[in-house]
Short mmCIF file of C-alpha atoms in Angstrom, two decimals:
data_model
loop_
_atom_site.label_atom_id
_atom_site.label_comp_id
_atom_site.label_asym_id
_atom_site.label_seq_id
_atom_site.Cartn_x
_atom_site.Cartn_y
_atom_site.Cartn_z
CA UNK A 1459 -154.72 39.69 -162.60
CA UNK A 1460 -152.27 42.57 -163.21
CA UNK A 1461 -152.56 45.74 -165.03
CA UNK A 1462 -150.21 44.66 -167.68
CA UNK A 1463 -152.62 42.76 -169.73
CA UNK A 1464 -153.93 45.10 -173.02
CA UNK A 1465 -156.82 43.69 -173.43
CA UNK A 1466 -158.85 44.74 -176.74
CA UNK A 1467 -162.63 44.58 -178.26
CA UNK A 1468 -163.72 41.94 -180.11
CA UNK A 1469 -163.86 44.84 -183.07
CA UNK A 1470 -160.12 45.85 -182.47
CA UNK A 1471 -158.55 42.12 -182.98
CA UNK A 1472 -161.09 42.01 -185.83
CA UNK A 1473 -159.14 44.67 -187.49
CA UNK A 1474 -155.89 43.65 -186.65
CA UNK A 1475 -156.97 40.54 -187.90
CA UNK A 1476 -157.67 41.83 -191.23
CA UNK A 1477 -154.54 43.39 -191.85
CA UNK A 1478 -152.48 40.39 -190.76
CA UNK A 1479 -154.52 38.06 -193.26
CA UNK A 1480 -156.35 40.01 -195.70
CA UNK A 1481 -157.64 37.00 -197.28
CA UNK A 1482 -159.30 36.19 -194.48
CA UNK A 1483 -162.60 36.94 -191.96
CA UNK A 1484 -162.47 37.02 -188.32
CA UNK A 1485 -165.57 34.44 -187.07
CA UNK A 1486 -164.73 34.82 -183.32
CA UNK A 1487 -162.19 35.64 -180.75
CA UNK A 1488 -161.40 34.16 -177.12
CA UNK A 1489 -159.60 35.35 -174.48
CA UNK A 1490 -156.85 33.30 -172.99
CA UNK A 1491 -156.28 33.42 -169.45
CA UNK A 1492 -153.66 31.71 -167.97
CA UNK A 1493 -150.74 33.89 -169.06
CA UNK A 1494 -149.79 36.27 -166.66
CA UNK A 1495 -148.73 39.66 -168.50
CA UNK A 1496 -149.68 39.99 -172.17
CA UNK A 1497 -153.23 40.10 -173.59
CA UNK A 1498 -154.00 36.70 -175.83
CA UNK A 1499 -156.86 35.42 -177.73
CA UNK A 1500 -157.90 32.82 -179.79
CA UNK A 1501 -158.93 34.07 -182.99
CA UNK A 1502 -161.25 31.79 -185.35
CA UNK A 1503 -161.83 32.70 -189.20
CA UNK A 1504 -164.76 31.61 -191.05
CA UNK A 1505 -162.69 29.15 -193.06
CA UNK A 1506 -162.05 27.05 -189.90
CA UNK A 1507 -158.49 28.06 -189.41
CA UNK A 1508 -157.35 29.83 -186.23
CA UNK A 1509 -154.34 31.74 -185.00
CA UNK A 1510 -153.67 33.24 -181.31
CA UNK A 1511 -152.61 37.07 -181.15
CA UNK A 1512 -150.86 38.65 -178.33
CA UNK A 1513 -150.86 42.27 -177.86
CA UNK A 1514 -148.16 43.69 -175.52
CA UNK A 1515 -148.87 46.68 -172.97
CA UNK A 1516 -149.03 49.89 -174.54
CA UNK A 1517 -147.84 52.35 -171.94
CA UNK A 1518 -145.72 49.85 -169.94
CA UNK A 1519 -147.22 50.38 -166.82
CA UNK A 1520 -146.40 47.25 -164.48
CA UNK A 1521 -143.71 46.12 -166.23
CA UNK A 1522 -140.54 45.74 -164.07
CA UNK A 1523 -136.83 47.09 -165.40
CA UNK A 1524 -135.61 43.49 -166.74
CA UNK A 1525 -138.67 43.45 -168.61
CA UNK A 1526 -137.18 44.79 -171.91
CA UNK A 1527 -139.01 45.07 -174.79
CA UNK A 1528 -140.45 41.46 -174.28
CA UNK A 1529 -142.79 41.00 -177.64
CA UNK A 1530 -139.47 41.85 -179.37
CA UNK A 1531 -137.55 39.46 -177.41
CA UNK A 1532 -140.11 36.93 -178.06
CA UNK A 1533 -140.33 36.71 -181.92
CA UNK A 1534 -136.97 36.60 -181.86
CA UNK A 1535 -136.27 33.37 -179.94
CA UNK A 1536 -138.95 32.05 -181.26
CA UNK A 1537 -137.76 32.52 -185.11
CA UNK A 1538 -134.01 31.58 -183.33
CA UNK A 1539 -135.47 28.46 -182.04
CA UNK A 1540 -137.44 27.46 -185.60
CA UNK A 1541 -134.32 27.73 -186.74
CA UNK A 1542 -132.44 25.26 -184.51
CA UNK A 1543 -135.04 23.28 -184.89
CA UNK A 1544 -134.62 23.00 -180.60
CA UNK A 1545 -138.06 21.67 -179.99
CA UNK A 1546 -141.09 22.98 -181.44
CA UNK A 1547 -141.96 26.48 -180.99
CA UNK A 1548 -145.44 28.29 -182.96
CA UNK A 1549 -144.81 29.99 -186.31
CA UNK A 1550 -144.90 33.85 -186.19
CA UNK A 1551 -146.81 34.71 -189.33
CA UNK A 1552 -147.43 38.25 -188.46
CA UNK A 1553 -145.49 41.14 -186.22
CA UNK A 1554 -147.13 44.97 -185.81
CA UNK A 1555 -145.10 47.19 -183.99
CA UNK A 1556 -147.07 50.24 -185.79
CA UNK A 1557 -149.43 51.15 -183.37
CA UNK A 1558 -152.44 52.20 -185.66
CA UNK A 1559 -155.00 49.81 -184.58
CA UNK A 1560 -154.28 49.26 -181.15
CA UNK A 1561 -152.00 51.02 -178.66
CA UNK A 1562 -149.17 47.72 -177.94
CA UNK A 1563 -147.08 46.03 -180.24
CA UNK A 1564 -148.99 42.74 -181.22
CA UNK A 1565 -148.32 39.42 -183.13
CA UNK A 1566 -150.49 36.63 -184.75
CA UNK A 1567 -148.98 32.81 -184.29
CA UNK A 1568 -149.94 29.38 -184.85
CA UNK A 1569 -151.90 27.48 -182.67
CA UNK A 1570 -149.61 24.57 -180.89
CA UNK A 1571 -151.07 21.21 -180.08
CA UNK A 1572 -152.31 20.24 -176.90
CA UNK A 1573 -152.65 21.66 -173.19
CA UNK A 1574 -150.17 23.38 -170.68
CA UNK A 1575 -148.87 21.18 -168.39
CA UNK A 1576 -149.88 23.16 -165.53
CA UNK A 1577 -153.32 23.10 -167.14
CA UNK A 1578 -153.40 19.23 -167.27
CA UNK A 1579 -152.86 18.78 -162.88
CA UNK A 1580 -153.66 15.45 -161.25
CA UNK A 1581 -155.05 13.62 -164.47
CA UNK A 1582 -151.22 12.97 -164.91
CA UNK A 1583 -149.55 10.00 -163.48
CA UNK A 1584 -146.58 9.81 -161.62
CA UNK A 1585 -145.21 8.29 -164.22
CA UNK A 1586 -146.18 10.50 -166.97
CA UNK A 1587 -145.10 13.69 -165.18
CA UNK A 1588 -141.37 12.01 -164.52
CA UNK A 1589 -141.47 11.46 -168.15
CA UNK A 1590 -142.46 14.85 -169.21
CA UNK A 1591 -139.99 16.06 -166.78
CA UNK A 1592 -137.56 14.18 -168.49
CA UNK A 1593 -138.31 15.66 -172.00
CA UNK A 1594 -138.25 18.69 -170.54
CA UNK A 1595 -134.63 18.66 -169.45
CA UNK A 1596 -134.22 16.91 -172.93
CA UNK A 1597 -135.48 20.03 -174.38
CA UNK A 1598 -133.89 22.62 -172.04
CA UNK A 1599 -130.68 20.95 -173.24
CA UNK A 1600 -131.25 21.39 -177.10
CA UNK A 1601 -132.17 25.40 -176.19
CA UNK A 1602 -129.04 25.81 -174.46
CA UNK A 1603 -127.36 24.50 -177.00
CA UNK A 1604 -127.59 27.05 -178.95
CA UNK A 1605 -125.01 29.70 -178.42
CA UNK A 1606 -124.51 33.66 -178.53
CA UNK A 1607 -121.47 36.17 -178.79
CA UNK A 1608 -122.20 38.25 -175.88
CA UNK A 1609 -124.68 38.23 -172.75
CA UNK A 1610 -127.54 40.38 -172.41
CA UNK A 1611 -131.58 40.27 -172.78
CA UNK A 1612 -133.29 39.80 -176.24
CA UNK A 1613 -135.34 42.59 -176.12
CA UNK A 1614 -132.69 45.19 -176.20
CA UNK A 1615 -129.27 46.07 -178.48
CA UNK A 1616 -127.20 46.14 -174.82
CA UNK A 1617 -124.98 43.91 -174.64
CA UNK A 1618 -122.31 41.91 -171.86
CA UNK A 1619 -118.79 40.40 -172.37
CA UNK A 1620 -118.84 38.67 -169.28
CA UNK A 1621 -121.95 36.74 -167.64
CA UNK A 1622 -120.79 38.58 -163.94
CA UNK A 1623 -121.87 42.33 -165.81
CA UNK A 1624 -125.31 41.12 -167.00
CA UNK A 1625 -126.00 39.49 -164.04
CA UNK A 1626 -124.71 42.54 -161.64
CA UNK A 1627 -127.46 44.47 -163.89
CA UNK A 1628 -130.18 42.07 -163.49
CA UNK A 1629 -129.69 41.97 -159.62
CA UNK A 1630 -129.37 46.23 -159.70
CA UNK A 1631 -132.48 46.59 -161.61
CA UNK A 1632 -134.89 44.37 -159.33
CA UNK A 1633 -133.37 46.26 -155.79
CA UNK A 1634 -134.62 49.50 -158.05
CA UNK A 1635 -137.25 48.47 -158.41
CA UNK A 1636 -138.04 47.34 -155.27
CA UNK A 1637 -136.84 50.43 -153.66
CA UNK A 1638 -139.25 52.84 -155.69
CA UNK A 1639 -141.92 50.71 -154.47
CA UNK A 1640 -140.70 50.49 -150.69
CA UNK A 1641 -140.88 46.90 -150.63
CA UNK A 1642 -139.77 45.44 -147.79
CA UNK A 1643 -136.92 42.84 -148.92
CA UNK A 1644 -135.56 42.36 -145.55
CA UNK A 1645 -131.97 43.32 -146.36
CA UNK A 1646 -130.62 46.30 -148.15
CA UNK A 1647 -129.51 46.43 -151.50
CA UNK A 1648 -126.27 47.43 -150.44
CA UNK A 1649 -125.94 43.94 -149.02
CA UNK A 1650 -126.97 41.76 -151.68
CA UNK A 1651 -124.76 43.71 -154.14
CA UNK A 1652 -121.73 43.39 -152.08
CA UNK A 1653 -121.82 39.45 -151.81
CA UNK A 1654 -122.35 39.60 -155.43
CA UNK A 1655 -118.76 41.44 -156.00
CA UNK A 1656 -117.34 38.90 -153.37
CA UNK A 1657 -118.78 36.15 -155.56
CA UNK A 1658 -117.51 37.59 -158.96
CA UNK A 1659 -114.33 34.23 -159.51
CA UNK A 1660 -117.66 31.89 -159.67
CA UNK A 1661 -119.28 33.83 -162.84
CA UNK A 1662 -116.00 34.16 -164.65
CA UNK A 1663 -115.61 30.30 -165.59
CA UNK A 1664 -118.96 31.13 -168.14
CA UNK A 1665 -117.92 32.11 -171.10
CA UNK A 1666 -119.89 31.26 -173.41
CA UNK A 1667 -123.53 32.82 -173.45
CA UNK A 1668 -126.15 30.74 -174.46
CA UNK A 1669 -129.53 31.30 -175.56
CA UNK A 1670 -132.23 31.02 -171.79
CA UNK A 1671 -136.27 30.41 -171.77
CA UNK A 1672 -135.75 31.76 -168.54
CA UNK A 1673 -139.62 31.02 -167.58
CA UNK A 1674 -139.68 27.65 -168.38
CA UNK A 1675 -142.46 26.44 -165.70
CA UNK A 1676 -145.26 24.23 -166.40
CA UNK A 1677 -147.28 26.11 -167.50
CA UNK A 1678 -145.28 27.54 -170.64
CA UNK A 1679 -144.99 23.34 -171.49
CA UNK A 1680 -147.73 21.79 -173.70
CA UNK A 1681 -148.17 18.45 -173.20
CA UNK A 1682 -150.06 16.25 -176.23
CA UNK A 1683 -150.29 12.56 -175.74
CA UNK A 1684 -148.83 12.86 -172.44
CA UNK A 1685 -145.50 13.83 -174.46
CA UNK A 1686 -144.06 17.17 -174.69
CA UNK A 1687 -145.04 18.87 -177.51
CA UNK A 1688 -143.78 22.34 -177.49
CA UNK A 1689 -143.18 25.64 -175.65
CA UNK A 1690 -144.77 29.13 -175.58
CA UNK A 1691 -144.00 32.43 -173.84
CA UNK A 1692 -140.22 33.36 -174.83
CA UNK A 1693 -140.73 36.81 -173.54
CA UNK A 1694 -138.23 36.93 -171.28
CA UNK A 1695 -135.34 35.13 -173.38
CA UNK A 1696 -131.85 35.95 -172.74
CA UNK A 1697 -128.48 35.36 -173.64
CA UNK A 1698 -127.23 34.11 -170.15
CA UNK A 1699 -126.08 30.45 -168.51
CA UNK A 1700 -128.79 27.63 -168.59
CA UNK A 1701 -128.93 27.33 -165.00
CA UNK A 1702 -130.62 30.63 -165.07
CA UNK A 1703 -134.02 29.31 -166.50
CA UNK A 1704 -136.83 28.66 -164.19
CA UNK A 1705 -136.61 24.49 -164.24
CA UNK A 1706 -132.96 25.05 -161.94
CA UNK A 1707 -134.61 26.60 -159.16
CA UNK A 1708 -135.67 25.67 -155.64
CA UNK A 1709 -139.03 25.36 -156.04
CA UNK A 1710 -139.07 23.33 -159.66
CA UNK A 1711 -136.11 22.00 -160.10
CA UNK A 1712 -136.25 17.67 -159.73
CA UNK A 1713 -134.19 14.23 -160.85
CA UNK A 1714 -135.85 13.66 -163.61
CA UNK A 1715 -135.60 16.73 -165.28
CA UNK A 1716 -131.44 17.07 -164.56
CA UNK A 1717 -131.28 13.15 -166.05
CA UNK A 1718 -132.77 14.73 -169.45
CA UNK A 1719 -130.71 17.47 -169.63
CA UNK A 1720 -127.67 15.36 -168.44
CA UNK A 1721 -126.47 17.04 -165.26
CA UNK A 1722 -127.35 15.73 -161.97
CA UNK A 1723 -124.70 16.99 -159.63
CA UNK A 1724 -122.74 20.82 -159.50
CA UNK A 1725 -119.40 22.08 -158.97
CA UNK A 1726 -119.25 24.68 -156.23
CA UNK A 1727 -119.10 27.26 -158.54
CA UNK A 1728 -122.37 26.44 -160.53
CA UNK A 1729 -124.43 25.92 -157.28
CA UNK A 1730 -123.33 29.02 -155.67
CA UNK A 1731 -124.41 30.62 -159.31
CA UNK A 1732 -127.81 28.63 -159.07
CA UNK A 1733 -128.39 30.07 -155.72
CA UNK A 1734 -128.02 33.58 -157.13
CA UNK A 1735 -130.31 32.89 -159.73
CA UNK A 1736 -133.05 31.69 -156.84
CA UNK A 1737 -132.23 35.09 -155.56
CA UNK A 1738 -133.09 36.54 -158.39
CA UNK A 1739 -135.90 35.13 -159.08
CA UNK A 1740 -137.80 35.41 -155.51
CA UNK A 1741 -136.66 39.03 -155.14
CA UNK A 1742 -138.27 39.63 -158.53
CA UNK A 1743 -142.05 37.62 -157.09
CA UNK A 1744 -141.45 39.77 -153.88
CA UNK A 1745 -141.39 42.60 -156.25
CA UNK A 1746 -143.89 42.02 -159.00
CA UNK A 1747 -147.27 42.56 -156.91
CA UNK A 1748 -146.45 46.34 -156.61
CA UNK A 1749 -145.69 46.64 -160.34
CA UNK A 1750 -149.02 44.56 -161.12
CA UNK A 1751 -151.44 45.56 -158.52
CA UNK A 1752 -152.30 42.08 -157.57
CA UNK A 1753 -155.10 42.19 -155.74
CA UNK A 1754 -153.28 40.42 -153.20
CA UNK A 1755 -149.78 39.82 -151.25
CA UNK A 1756 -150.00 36.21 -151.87
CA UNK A 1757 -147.32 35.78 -153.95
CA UNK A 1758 -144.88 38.09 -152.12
CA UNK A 1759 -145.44 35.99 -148.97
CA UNK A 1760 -144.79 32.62 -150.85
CA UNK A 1761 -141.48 33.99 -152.22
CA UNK A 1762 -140.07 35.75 -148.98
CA UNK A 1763 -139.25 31.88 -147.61
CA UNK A 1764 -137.83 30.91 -150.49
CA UNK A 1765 -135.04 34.22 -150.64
CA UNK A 1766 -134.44 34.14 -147.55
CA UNK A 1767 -133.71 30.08 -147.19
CA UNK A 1768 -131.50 30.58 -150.99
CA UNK A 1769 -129.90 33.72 -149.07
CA UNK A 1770 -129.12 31.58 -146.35
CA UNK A 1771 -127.50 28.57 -148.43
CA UNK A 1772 -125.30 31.57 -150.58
CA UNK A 1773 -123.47 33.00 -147.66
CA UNK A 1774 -122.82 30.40 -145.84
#
């Protein structure tokens, strides 16, 4: 697991327990594992209710340049979202940024109903998963709905007029990063950031900036009663196009989910767009391991395939 993950003492949460709910007494904490960068635990009090905290990295270290701010970013969708009433997202009921009990920013949340998705594997039909797939384009749809004055992450003040500026900085800030690691992209930044200026006309048609999961994978969807019953880690919202979110690319994207959110086929424009956003996306896996110290290249390897067959599909 990476090096981002703050993990605390069963005394520390016990104290940042207290001062989110005085009234109350920690009984016992879990750890949950199947995020992959912030610390989270289940935390029981001894009047049977429960909350889960997650406590954000306190120095940083592993966390990539579009990474902004991401606990930030993350209450705030989530309290956007509530307010939409988009599909059901946990309550914040307490946000520290203070930094006296424990070295990251932290936040206590209600506990959603059911299981991840991802979580759930093969005891799912066919059947059920086109159906959750479904919902979940249902769902992606009511997100996107919800619309923004300017383009830009959550996390951070910054902001973009036009899509085609956020973007460029997205697509800078992974070939940093990947360059003060020396990882081995297999093609130079100045190469990627040229097409990208060629392909400027098909980013100026968005105009509108709409509110992005961005990480919406199956494993961020909880499933109850083989329905969809919410979504959890809005980290890495943005202010972007829809297509950017993790359920349009190569490797997830399927008919049943673009029949929920009621767009099977794509102008020119929006699939050269999507195949920037693949780019994206597998130059940011290819990069990640050196920023997280996995304790192995597996990831990097997977992801290589996939940029180079997107890479392949953009130019031509």
């Amino acid at each position: 697991m990476g090096i981002t993950k703050n993990r605390q003492s069963d005394e520390v949460i016990a104290r940042m327990a207290q001062k989110a709910f005085p009234k109350k007494q920690m009984e016992a904490c879990k750890e949950l594992t199947e995020g992959m960068c912030n610390a989270a635990y289940l935390v029981t009090f001894t009047d049977g209710s429960k909350s889960i905290v997650k406590i954000a990295s306190g120095d940083g270290k592993g966390l990539m340049s579009n990474e902004v701010n991401m606990m930030q970013a993350e209450v705030e969708a989530m309290r956007i979202v509530r307010k939409h009433n988009a599909v059901k997202v946990a309550e914040v009921y307490y946000y520290d940024t203070s930094h006296t009990i424990c070295d990251g920013n932290y936040f206590f949340m209600e506990v959603l109903e059911g299981k991840s998705c991802s979580s759930l594997g093969d005891t799912l039909t066919e059947e059920e998963k086109s159906r959750i797939n479904y919902e979940a384009g249902q769902i992606e749809r009511n997100i996107t709905s919800i619309c923004g004055e300017k383009f830009g992450f959550l996390g951070e003040k910054k902001r973009y007029e036009k899509l085609f500026y956020f973007f460029h900085q997205m697509i800078s800030n992974v070939l940093s990063d990947a360059k003060k690691k020396e990882v081995d992209l297999g093609i130079s930044a100045d190469e990627v950031l040229q097409q990208l200026v060629q392909h400027k006309p098909y980013f100026e048609e968005v105009t509108q900036p709409v509110l992005v999961h961005w990480d919406m994978w199956e494993g961020n969807i909880f499933i109850k009663d083989k329905h969809v019953s919410g979504i959890i880690d809005w980290e890495r919202a943005v202010w972007g196009e829809a297509f950017i979110d993790d359920r349009f690319r190569r490797a997830s994207r399927n008919q049943d989910f673009l029949r929920g959110y009621g767009q099977e086929e794509f102008s020119e424009a929006e699939q050269k767009r999507i195949y920037w956003y693949d780019v994206l996306l597998y130059l940011t896996m290819m990069t990640e391991g050196a920023y997280r110290e996995y304790e192995d290249d597996g990831q990097y390897q997977w992801a290589k395939p996939m940029f180079e067959a997107s890479w392949k599909e953009l130019v031509s």
